[in-house]
Amino acid sequence: MTTTTTTTSTTTILGTEFIARTIANNINSISKVFGIVGVPITPIAYALQKEGIEFYGFRNEQSCSYASSVAGYLSAKPSICMTVSGPGMVHALAGVLNAMSNGWPMILLSSSISTNDIGKGAFQEAEQLKLSTCYCKKSFNVIDINQFPDILKEAIETSVHGRPGPVYIQLPTNVIHSKSVEIPTPMPMANISVAKEPIEQPLIDSTIQLLKSSKKPLIIGGKGASLARCEDQLGQFVSQSKIPFLPSPMGKGLIADDSEYVVSAARSFALKNADTILVLGARMNWMFNFGSSPTFSSNVKFIIIDIDANESKSNVNIVPTIGIQNDINQFLLQLNQSWSNHNNNNNNNNGYQEWWSQLKPEIESKSKLLLQLLKQPQINTTDYLTYHQVYNQLVCSKLFDAEQTIFVNEGANTMDIGRLCITHNRPRCRLDAGTLGTMGVGVGYAIAAAIVCPQQKVVCVQGDSAFGFSAMEVEVAKRYHLPIVFIVLNNNGIYEGLESMEDPKYHESTRSAALSLPPTSLSFDTHYEKIIEAFGCPGFYLDNLVDIDRICQQITSNQVELPCLLNIKIKPTGSKPKIVH
C-alpha cells in the first residue's frame, strides 16, 4: 500500500464525515456513488450529500452492483457501490464478478462488524474479505480511519491501471464510528491517468507484414477496445487498410454498423474463411467458440492486442503468431503511422478486392434474409407479433437513434435478435449480458446509463424473464426522474411460454402445478406495465404494430421527464427464432 507524508491540521471531524470528505476529494477520479443504506453506513450517505456528492439509492444490492459495474465501463472511472455488511455485501458480489469478467473498474465499499466482535456471532457477520479475494483485483481492510485516504487512492488507481477490474474496501463498524478524526493536509488524491508505453517497432513491423501478406485478413473489435476509447485510431486504420471489421456484441459502434467495412451480416463466413485475424480487446472465449475449428479455419493466424498479458495465454486452443500487451490506442497509433511506409504486395494493392468479392455476396444474402424477417406484416391485429416485427417497428418509429441512443438489451432470444436488428454508429451504446452472460443486469444498466450519460436517450429492451430479475428497480428510475424507455417483450416464459393457462393438461385437479407446468413457463399475459404505473409513470400494454407505432411516436415527439414501460405481447411458443449471421 502506498503511503503519503502529511502534516495535520487541528480540525477534527467524525469518521463518517471523514470518509465522505475523502471520497469528495477524489470525486474527479470516481464515476458515481450507488448504494443501499442501513446500519452503520446511513450516516456516510448523508455526509456524502453534505459534501455535494450525489448518492443514488437502489432497492437491491445486486442491481446496484450491476449498475456500478457498467458505470465504470461508460465513464472509464470506477464508481462506488456502498453496502452494509454480511448479506448486503454478498448480494453485491454479483456485480463484482460481472466487473471482473468484463474488465471494468469498480469499487465495492462495505461495512463489516467491529474488529473486537469478530468470531462472536455478531449481527451480519461474514467472511467478507475472504469472499472478496475471489473476484477482486485487491481487497483492503481499514483497521484505522486514518488509513482510509491512502487506501481509497490506491483502490481507485488499482481499479483502472492494467486490466481494469473491481476492488474491495472493508470498513469495520468501529472504524466508521471513529470520533475526532484529524484531516490530513494535503489529502491524498488518486491519479487515474495511465502512461502509454511505446511498442517496440519490430512488433509493429511484424504485424504489418503479416496483415499485408494475408489474403483474407479480418479485424475483431471487442468491448476492451471500446473501453480503451480507440474508435478514432481504429476508424483511421480500417479506412486506410480496407480490412474487414467484425465487432463483438458490445464492440458494436467502434466502426459504424452502416460502414462499408463492417461484416457483421457475414459473421460466420468471415470467421470461417479469414486466414489472419487481428484481435483488439476481444476474447476468443465461448462467444467465438474459443478460436477453434469449425468456427475458424484450422490454419488461421491470430494477432492479439490486449492490455492483459494473460489474454493471449488463457486459451489453450490459440497460440498467437503475434501477441502484444499494451494499450490498444497506442498500438493503433503506431500502426497507422507505419502502415503506409511498408511496401504493398499483390494481396492488398487493391484493398483485398478478392476477399471482399467473397464477403459482399454473403453480406447481401444474409441482409436480405434479415430484412424479410423484419418486414413481415401483421395481417390481423390479433396475430401474434414476432421479435423481428417488434424490433423493426421500434426502429421505424424512430425510438432508436443510431448515433445517440444507449440500447440496453437483455434476455435470451430478445438479446440475440436485438444484436442483429439494432444499428449502432457510436461505441459504448450497446449494453448486454456481456462476457459472463449475466441475466438481471438490464434495469440496473439502464439506470446507470441514464445517470452517467444524461445527454443520451436510454432504451432498455428485455424479455419478460429478464425483466423479472430486477423489476422493482424501475422505482429508482422514477425517484431520480430518469427518462428511460423500458420495453418488455412478453412471451409468457423463459425462451418460450404457454399460449393459454386454460389447457386442461396443465390444470388437472389431482396434479400439482409444479409437476404439470413447463419449467420455462411464466404466468400468462402478465401486465408488467402496472408495476411502473404504481409509481405514477406511464405504462402501455401493446399487442399490435399500429399501437406500438402510435406510442413510440408519442414518446419521441414529447420531452419525456419520467420513465415509461411498454409491455409488448409476442408469440409465446414455437422453435427458437431464426438468427441470421
XYZ file of C-alpha atoms in Angstrom:
581
model
C 0.000 0.000 0.000
C 1.258 3.472 -0.812
C 1.851 5.950 1.987
C 1.656 9.696 1.911
C 3.635 12.067 4.102
C 1.253 14.611 5.564
C 1.047 17.366 8.081
C -2.161 17.605 10.047
C -4.400 20.493 10.891
C -6.184 20.933 14.195
C -9.607 20.425 12.599
C -11.313 17.175 13.622
C -14.486 15.573 12.310
C -16.484 12.357 12.754
C -15.422 9.176 10.971
C -18.474 9.224 8.701
C -17.700 12.801 7.668
C -14.049 11.914 7.136
C -14.987 9.043 4.807
C -17.309 11.306 2.815
C -14.743 14.088 2.585
C -12.093 11.644 1.378
C -14.426 10.419 -1.370
C -15.273 14.018 -2.287
C -11.567 14.815 -2.511
C -11.252 12.110 -5.195
C -14.517 12.752 -6.998
C -12.783 13.601 -10.285
C -11.478 10.028 -10.334
C -14.799 8.425 -9.355
C -17.773 7.966 -11.653
C -20.773 7.848 -9.301
C -21.774 6.584 -5.857
C -24.529 3.971 -5.711
C -25.725 2.042 -2.693
C -28.356 0.835 -0.274
C -28.221 2.382 3.180
C -28.535 0.637 6.522
C -26.694 0.393 9.822
C -23.908 1.582 10.012
C -23.433 3.260 6.589
C -26.509 5.515 6.500
C -24.648 8.489 8.031
C -21.970 8.151 5.325
C -24.621 8.630 2.624
C -25.923 11.760 4.354
C -22.368 13.040 4.746
C -21.704 12.473 1.040
C -24.699 14.604 0.118
C -23.488 17.279 2.539
C -20.202 17.271 0.595
C -22.126 17.783 -2.661
C -21.772 14.161 -3.818
C -24.869 12.614 -5.395
C -25.942 9.340 -3.783
C -28.172 7.020 -5.804
C -30.070 4.552 -3.637
C -31.251 1.242 -5.106
C -33.721 -1.395 -3.938
C -31.417 -4.429 -4.062
C -27.635 -4.673 -3.812
C -27.454 -6.987 -6.809
C -28.907 -4.438 -9.229
C -26.935 -1.707 -7.507
C -23.685 -3.575 -8.106
C -24.579 -4.232 -11.749
C -25.196 -0.506 -12.201
C -21.880 0.261 -10.543
C -20.005 -2.167 -12.779
C -21.339 -0.768 -16.057
C -20.866 2.826 -14.887
C -17.146 2.074 -14.882
C -17.360 0.932 -18.492
C -19.277 4.008 -19.611
C -17.069 6.529 -17.794
C -13.658 4.749 -17.671
C -13.628 5.573 -13.950
C -14.651 3.358 -11.032
C -17.956 4.001 -9.362
C -18.554 3.134 -5.732
C -21.132 0.551 -4.702
C -21.810 1.033 -0.994
C -23.434 -1.725 1.081
C -23.941 -2.913 4.621
C -22.117 -5.959 5.922
C -22.919 -9.661 5.576
C -25.833 -10.264 3.200
C -25.602 -6.741 1.786
C -22.007 -7.273 0.738
C -22.709 -10.807 -0.511
C -25.607 -9.610 -2.667
C -23.242 -7.118 -4.320
C -20.721 -9.801 -5.263
C -22.792 -10.499 -8.391
C -21.810 -7.114 -9.796
C -18.226 -7.534 -8.623
C -17.926 -10.809 -10.551
C -19.558 -9.100 -13.528
C -16.998 -6.275 -13.384
C -14.081 -8.689 -13.096
C -15.281 -10.846 -16.003
C -15.789 -7.839 -18.268
C -12.691 -5.920 -17.165
C -14.495 -2.863 -15.775
C -13.310 -0.607 -12.921
C -15.432 -0.646 -9.764
C -15.089 -0.205 -6.004
C -17.229 -2.165 -3.559
C -17.262 -0.326 -0.228
C -18.906 -2.331 2.554
C -19.209 -2.079 6.291
C -18.326 -5.040 8.499
C -18.685 -5.960 12.137
C -16.499 -4.199 14.682
C -12.999 -5.636 14.920
C -13.459 -6.595 18.574
C -16.597 -8.621 17.731
C -15.018 -10.964 15.163
C -15.918 -14.587 15.788
C -18.578 -13.831 18.387
C -21.598 -14.225 16.112
C -22.144 -10.506 15.680
C -25.016 -9.069 13.628
C -24.486 -9.807 9.908
C -21.025 -11.290 10.465
C -19.489 -12.871 7.363
C -16.056 -13.691 5.926
C -16.230 -10.699 3.623
C -12.518 -10.259 2.947
C -12.126 -13.922 2.077
C -15.132 -13.771 -0.260
C -13.896 -10.631 -1.988
C -10.482 -12.039 -2.870
C -12.100 -14.490 -5.304
C -13.388 -11.739 -7.583
C -11.380 -8.574 -6.850
C -8.022 -7.299 -8.049
C -7.236 -6.295 -4.483
C -9.004 -6.158 -1.125
C -8.405 -3.689 1.708
C -9.449 -3.772 5.362
C -9.407 -0.345 7.005
C -8.310 -1.018 10.584
C -7.664 2.654 11.351
C -9.724 5.524 9.935
C -6.548 7.473 9.182
C -5.614 4.813 6.607
C -8.695 5.474 4.516
C -7.354 8.303 2.298
C -4.319 6.263 1.228
C -6.405 3.116 0.791
C -9.034 4.866 -1.337
C -6.312 6.397 -3.509
C -4.705 3.004 -4.083
C -8.078 1.332 -4.663
C -9.036 3.827 -7.373
C -5.693 3.504 -9.126
C -5.699 -0.296 -8.873
C -9.163 -0.497 -10.407
C -8.125 1.362 -13.582
C -4.446 0.554 -14.072
C -3.518 -2.512 -16.105
C -6.569 -4.625 -16.819
C -9.434 -2.734 -15.142
C -11.450 -4.538 -12.512
C -13.161 -4.354 -9.123
C -11.519 -3.538 -5.790
C -12.983 -4.130 -2.330
C -12.698 -1.825 0.686
C -13.962 -3.038 4.061
C -14.900 -0.538 6.763
C -15.433 -2.101 10.214
C -18.227 -0.524 12.234
C -15.914 0.744 14.966
C -13.768 2.474 12.313
C -16.825 4.147 10.776
C -17.825 5.391 14.249
C -14.413 6.954 14.905
C -14.526 10.277 16.752
C -12.376 13.377 16.402
C -10.577 12.399 13.198
C -7.881 14.851 12.143
C -7.974 15.937 8.499
C -4.626 15.475 6.715
C -3.289 18.376 4.682
C -2.939 17.807 1.810
C -5.279 14.864 1.420
C -4.062 12.092 -0.942
C -5.604 12.167 -4.417
C -5.790 9.348 -6.942
C -4.260 9.612 -10.392
C -6.136 7.551 -12.968
C -4.151 8.694 -15.971
C -2.090 5.869 -17.421
C 1.254 6.453 -19.094
C 1.272 4.812 -22.519
C 4.483 2.994 -23.255
C 5.535 2.860 -26.914
C 5.522 -0.562 -28.547
C 8.776 -1.869 -29.938
C 8.822 -1.044 -33.640
C 9.764 -4.601 -34.746
C 6.433 -5.823 -33.313
C 4.555 -3.178 -35.297
C 6.524 -4.074 -38.425
C 5.808 -7.783 -37.961
C 2.107 -7.065 -37.544
C 2.012 -5.030 -40.744
C 3.962 -7.627 -42.698
C 1.620 -10.386 -41.554
C -1.512 -8.405 -42.411
C -0.186 -7.258 -45.775
C 0.876 -10.766 -46.743
C -2.556 -12.077 -45.815
C -5.141 -12.774 -48.493
C -8.148 -12.771 -46.154
C -7.464 -10.620 -43.089
C -10.098 -9.713 -40.524
C -10.224 -7.344 -37.544
C -12.280 -8.269 -34.478
C -13.020 -5.421 -32.058
C -14.374 -6.108 -28.585
C -15.584 -4.128 -25.617
C -11.979 -3.916 -24.399
C -11.311 -1.752 -27.442
C -14.427 0.235 -26.645
C -13.279 0.755 -23.056
C -9.913 1.933 -24.434
C -11.680 4.693 -26.417
C -9.768 3.714 -29.553
C -12.540 4.382 -32.098
C -10.771 7.298 -33.806
C -7.498 5.460 -34.377
C -9.382 2.287 -35.330
C -11.520 4.151 -37.852
C -8.408 5.623 -39.429
C -6.750 2.217 -39.685
C -9.759 0.423 -41.150
C -10.222 3.216 -43.678
C -6.642 3.101 -44.931
C -6.134 -0.661 -44.742
C -9.617 -1.647 -46.004
C -9.512 -4.756 -43.827
C -12.997 -6.097 -42.960
C -14.143 -5.341 -39.421
C -16.272 -7.575 -37.182
C -17.393 -6.268 -33.782
C -18.223 -8.382 -30.771
C -21.738 -7.658 -29.448
C -20.535 -4.842 -27.174
C -17.881 -3.792 -29.678
C -20.648 -2.586 -31.986
C -20.251 1.061 -32.935
C -16.448 1.140 -32.784
C -16.835 1.296 -36.537
C -20.315 2.454 -37.530
C -22.580 -0.526 -38.206
C -23.607 1.043 -41.504
C -19.975 1.352 -42.648
C -18.977 -0.485 -45.809
C -16.178 -2.156 -43.850
C -18.393 -3.858 -41.238
C -19.126 -7.528 -41.989
C -21.464 -8.428 -39.108
C -24.051 -9.788 -41.544
C -21.483 -12.305 -42.792
C -20.077 -13.120 -39.352
C -19.938 -16.902 -39.717
C -18.472 -16.755 -43.225
C -15.835 -14.172 -42.264
C -14.666 -16.120 -39.214
C -14.560 -19.409 -41.094
C -12.560 -18.101 -44.057
C -10.201 -15.494 -42.589
C -6.542 -16.501 -42.695
C -5.226 -13.762 -40.372
C -7.219 -12.132 -37.577
C -6.234 -9.013 -35.657
C -7.990 -9.220 -32.273
C -8.398 -5.892 -30.472
C -9.703 -6.093 -26.916
C -11.857 -9.148 -27.566
C -11.569 -12.629 -26.128
C -11.565 -15.843 -28.043
C -13.939 -17.346 -25.490
C -17.351 -19.013 -25.748
C -18.654 -16.151 -27.918
C -16.104 -17.100 -30.582
C -16.008 -20.864 -29.972
C -12.628 -20.439 -28.265
C -10.966 -19.607 -31.582
C -11.419 -23.204 -32.693
C -12.496 -25.073 -35.794
C -15.060 -25.335 -37.319
C -15.902 -21.701 -36.471
C -12.392 -20.700 -37.573
C -10.035 -22.099 -40.163
C -7.632 -24.582 -38.614
C -4.737 -22.615 -40.147
C -5.792 -19.133 -39.075
C -3.134 -16.845 -37.587
C -4.033 -14.620 -34.643
C -2.561 -11.239 -33.736
C -3.824 -10.483 -30.226
C -3.587 -6.988 -28.747
C -4.738 -6.614 -25.148
C -3.886 -4.670 -22.015
C -3.887 -8.003 -20.164
C -0.811 -10.140 -20.799
C -2.726 -13.267 -19.803
C -5.320 -12.805 -22.525
C -3.149 -14.287 -25.259
C -2.207 -17.185 -22.971
C -5.578 -18.031 -21.444
C -6.914 -20.067 -24.361
C -5.168 -23.384 -24.926
C -6.635 -23.522 -28.447
C -4.763 -20.402 -29.562
C -1.064 -19.776 -29.892
C -0.955 -16.240 -31.310
C 1.508 -15.592 -34.066
C 1.928 -12.156 -32.506
C 0.826 -11.171 -29.001
C 1.217 -7.611 -27.748
C 0.391 -6.450 -24.237
C -0.263 -2.745 -24.450
C -2.857 -0.036 -24.715
C -4.893 -0.569 -27.897
C -4.889 3.144 -28.698
C -1.104 3.213 -28.558
C -0.901 0.145 -30.791
C -3.236 1.631 -33.401
C -1.463 4.981 -33.297
C 1.841 3.334 -34.198
C 0.157 1.024 -36.696
C -1.370 3.995 -38.510
C 1.938 5.834 -38.565
C 3.774 2.873 -40.076
C 1.198 1.244 -42.354
C 1.724 3.378 -45.433
C 5.519 3.173 -45.107
C 5.523 -0.549 -45.843
C 5.542 -1.657 -49.443
C 2.277 -3.126 -50.618
C 2.163 -6.517 -52.230
C -0.264 -8.090 -54.657
C -2.665 -9.178 -51.940
C -3.713 -5.732 -50.814
C -2.643 -3.340 -53.571
C -6.308 -3.203 -54.483
C -7.731 -3.259 -50.953
C -8.160 -7.054 -50.709
C -10.700 -6.983 -53.546
C -10.719 -10.750 -53.986
C -11.568 -11.225 -50.306
C -14.234 -8.542 -50.479
C -15.681 -10.158 -53.617
C -16.402 -13.229 -51.477
C -17.715 -11.321 -48.471
C -20.094 -8.936 -50.222
C -22.445 -11.561 -51.733
C -22.663 -13.201 -48.303
C -23.433 -9.861 -46.674
C -26.108 -9.093 -49.259
C -27.685 -12.535 -48.939
C -27.872 -12.501 -45.137
C -29.006 -8.881 -45.053
C -31.813 -9.682 -47.474
C -32.942 -12.618 -45.350
C -32.912 -10.492 -42.197
C -34.884 -7.771 -43.981
C -37.553 -10.306 -44.944
C -37.957 -11.274 -41.284
C -38.116 -7.638 -40.222
C -40.661 -6.612 -42.856
C -43.187 -9.379 -42.220
C -46.569 -7.676 -41.906
C -49.028 -8.335 -39.121
C -52.010 -9.396 -41.237
C -54.534 -9.131 -38.421
C -54.157 -7.186 -35.195
C -54.989 -10.405 -33.360
C -51.981 -12.226 -34.855
C -49.054 -12.758 -32.520
C -46.075 -10.484 -33.098
C -42.535 -11.800 -33.607
C -39.273 -10.423 -32.212
C -38.252 -9.184 -35.652
C -41.547 -7.391 -36.274
C -41.320 -5.574 -32.951
C -37.694 -4.501 -33.414
C -38.445 -3.283 -36.923
C -41.376 -1.210 -35.698
C -39.302 0.313 -32.889
C -36.701 1.364 -35.466
C -39.270 2.642 -37.954
C -40.938 4.657 -35.197
C -37.570 6.377 -34.588
C -37.368 5.231 -30.985
C -33.708 4.414 -31.642
C -31.083 6.869 -32.839
C -28.021 5.027 -34.146
C -25.847 7.985 -33.159
C -27.056 8.703 -29.640
C -29.328 6.057 -28.117
C -27.865 3.755 -25.481
C -29.535 0.408 -26.071
C -29.683 -1.957 -23.094
C -30.576 -5.436 -24.315
C -31.154 -8.455 -22.116
C -32.717 -11.862 -22.410
C -32.128 -14.959 -24.481
C -33.850 -14.552 -27.842
C -34.528 -10.881 -27.081
C -30.809 -10.133 -26.829
C -29.575 -12.353 -29.660
C -32.032 -10.927 -32.169
C -31.636 -7.362 -30.904
C -27.923 -7.550 -31.677
C -28.759 -8.021 -35.355
C -31.721 -5.684 -35.651
C -30.463 -2.515 -33.968
C -27.813 -0.375 -35.661
C -25.113 1.397 -33.645
C -22.894 4.044 -35.181
C -21.122 5.062 -31.983
C -19.284 2.940 -29.403
C -20.457 2.115 -25.881
C -24.092 2.374 -26.944
C -24.953 -1.320 -26.669
C -25.061 -2.854 -23.191
C -25.925 -6.534 -22.874
C -25.198 -9.621 -20.758
C -21.514 -9.412 -21.661
C -18.722 -11.913 -21.134
C -20.393 -13.536 -18.144
C -23.797 -13.834 -19.814
C -25.344 -12.251 -16.738
C -29.126 -12.159 -16.530
C -30.717 -9.496 -14.345
C -28.455 -6.628 -15.403
C -30.905 -4.755 -17.634
C -32.689 -2.319 -15.339
C -29.542 -1.547 -13.336
C -27.583 -0.961 -16.538
C -30.276 1.364 -17.871
C -30.303 3.392 -14.662
C -26.507 3.699 -14.684
C -26.510 4.739 -18.348
C -29.112 7.440 -17.735
C -27.103 8.788 -14.786
C -23.630 8.629 -16.357
C -24.744 9.759 -19.842
C -27.673 12.132 -19.194
C -27.409 13.681 -22.664
C -28.254 10.361 -24.347
C -31.588 8.597 -24.674
C -31.694 5.203 -22.938
C -33.909 2.398 -24.235
C -33.937 -0.904 -22.350
C -35.414 -3.915 -24.178
C -35.719 -7.105 -22.118
C -37.504 -10.398 -22.197
C -40.165 -10.859 -19.547
C -37.992 -13.311 -17.634
C -35.003 -10.939 -17.677
C -37.162 -8.022 -16.537
C -38.385 -10.069 -13.597
C -34.914 -10.250 -12.058
C -34.926 -6.558 -11.144
C -38.352 -5.143 -11.962
C -38.679 -3.188 -8.710
C -35.685 -1.052 -9.693
C -37.969 0.918 -12.033
C -38.924 2.804 -8.873
C -35.324 4.049 -8.716
C -35.675 5.405 -12.254
C -38.857 7.217 -11.214
C -37.362 8.551 -7.970
C -34.454 10.192 -9.782
C -36.523 11.331 -12.802
C -34.604 9.241 -15.329
C -36.497 9.242 -18.674
C -35.711 5.627 -19.570
C -37.921 3.763 -22.032
C -38.349 0.230 -20.675
C -39.686 -2.354 -23.117
C -40.667 -5.886 -22.103
C -41.040 -8.451 -24.889
C -43.563 -10.684 -23.194
C -43.811 -14.285 -24.390
C -45.002 -15.686 -21.062
C -41.819 -17.603 -20.418
C -38.108 -18.272 -20.471
C -37.308 -18.947 -24.145
C -40.989 -19.799 -24.676
C -44.200 -19.788 -22.672
C -47.776 -21.006 -22.860
C -50.352 -19.523 -25.207
C -53.029 -20.078 -22.599
C -53.274 -21.177 -18.992
C -56.604 -22.851 -19.732
C -55.141 -26.016 -21.251
C -56.633 -28.841 -19.133
C -53.405 -30.836 -19.152
C -51.821 -28.096 -17.047
C -54.711 -27.903 -14.600
C -55.538 -31.433 -13.584
C -57.019 -31.196 -10.113
C -55.063 -34.224 -8.952
C -51.686 -32.846 -10.006
C -49.506 -30.087 -8.617
C -48.842 -27.158 -10.931
C -45.180 -27.673 -10.096
C -45.457 -31.077 -11.793
C -47.524 -30.055 -14.783
C -46.390 -26.556 -15.800
C -43.317 -26.461 -18.072
C -40.216 -25.169 -16.227
C -39.867 -22.483 -18.913
C -43.368 -21.075 -18.381
C -44.234 -17.861 -16.578
C -47.682 -16.549 -15.725
C -49.834 -15.983 -18.784
C -50.492 -12.470 -20.087
C -48.880 -10.643 -17.164
C -49.421 -6.880 -17.132
C -45.914 -5.715 -16.285
C -46.828 -2.154 -17.206
C -48.836 -1.962 -13.980
C -45.585 -2.038 -11.994
C -44.386 1.290 -13.333
C -47.905 2.731 -13.213
C -47.824 2.091 -9.454
C -45.117 4.757 -9.244
C -47.062 7.309 -11.268
C -45.326 6.642 -14.586
C -46.955 5.752 -17.919
C -47.274 2.095 -18.841
C -48.694 0.533 -22.004
C -49.886 -2.950 -22.898
C -49.413 -3.448 -26.656
C -50.080 -6.348 -28.989
C -50.099 -4.844 -32.499
C -47.796 -2.778 -34.717
C -50.224 0.114 -35.117
C -50.380 0.762 -31.384
C -46.615 0.303 -30.978
C -46.029 2.937 -33.646
C -48.533 5.313 -32.045
C -46.994 5.061 -28.581
C -43.417 5.315 -29.864
C -44.305 8.415 -31.869
C -45.878 9.865 -28.751
C -42.720 9.179 -26.725
C -40.303 10.583 -29.307
C -42.345 13.716 -30.006
C -42.643 14.751 -26.354
C -39.972 15.852 -23.890
C -40.126 12.834 -21.587
C -39.144 13.513 -17.980
C -40.191 10.225 -16.382
C -39.553 6.584 -17.252
C -42.206 4.612 -19.087
C -42.762 0.936 -19.817
C -44.071 -0.778 -22.950
C -45.271 -4.314 -22.272
C -45.408 -5.882 -25.742
C -47.114 -9.216 -26.195
C -45.320 -11.529 -28.646
C -45.697 -15.118 -29.816
C -45.239 -17.393 -26.784
C -44.485 -20.715 -28.415
C -42.552 -22.220 -31.281
C -38.981 -23.058 -32.091
C -36.195 -20.610 -31.345
C -36.442 -17.692 -33.814
C -34.004 -17.844 -36.696
C -30.880 -15.778 -36.099
C -29.188 -14.728 -39.306
C -25.434 -14.077 -39.424
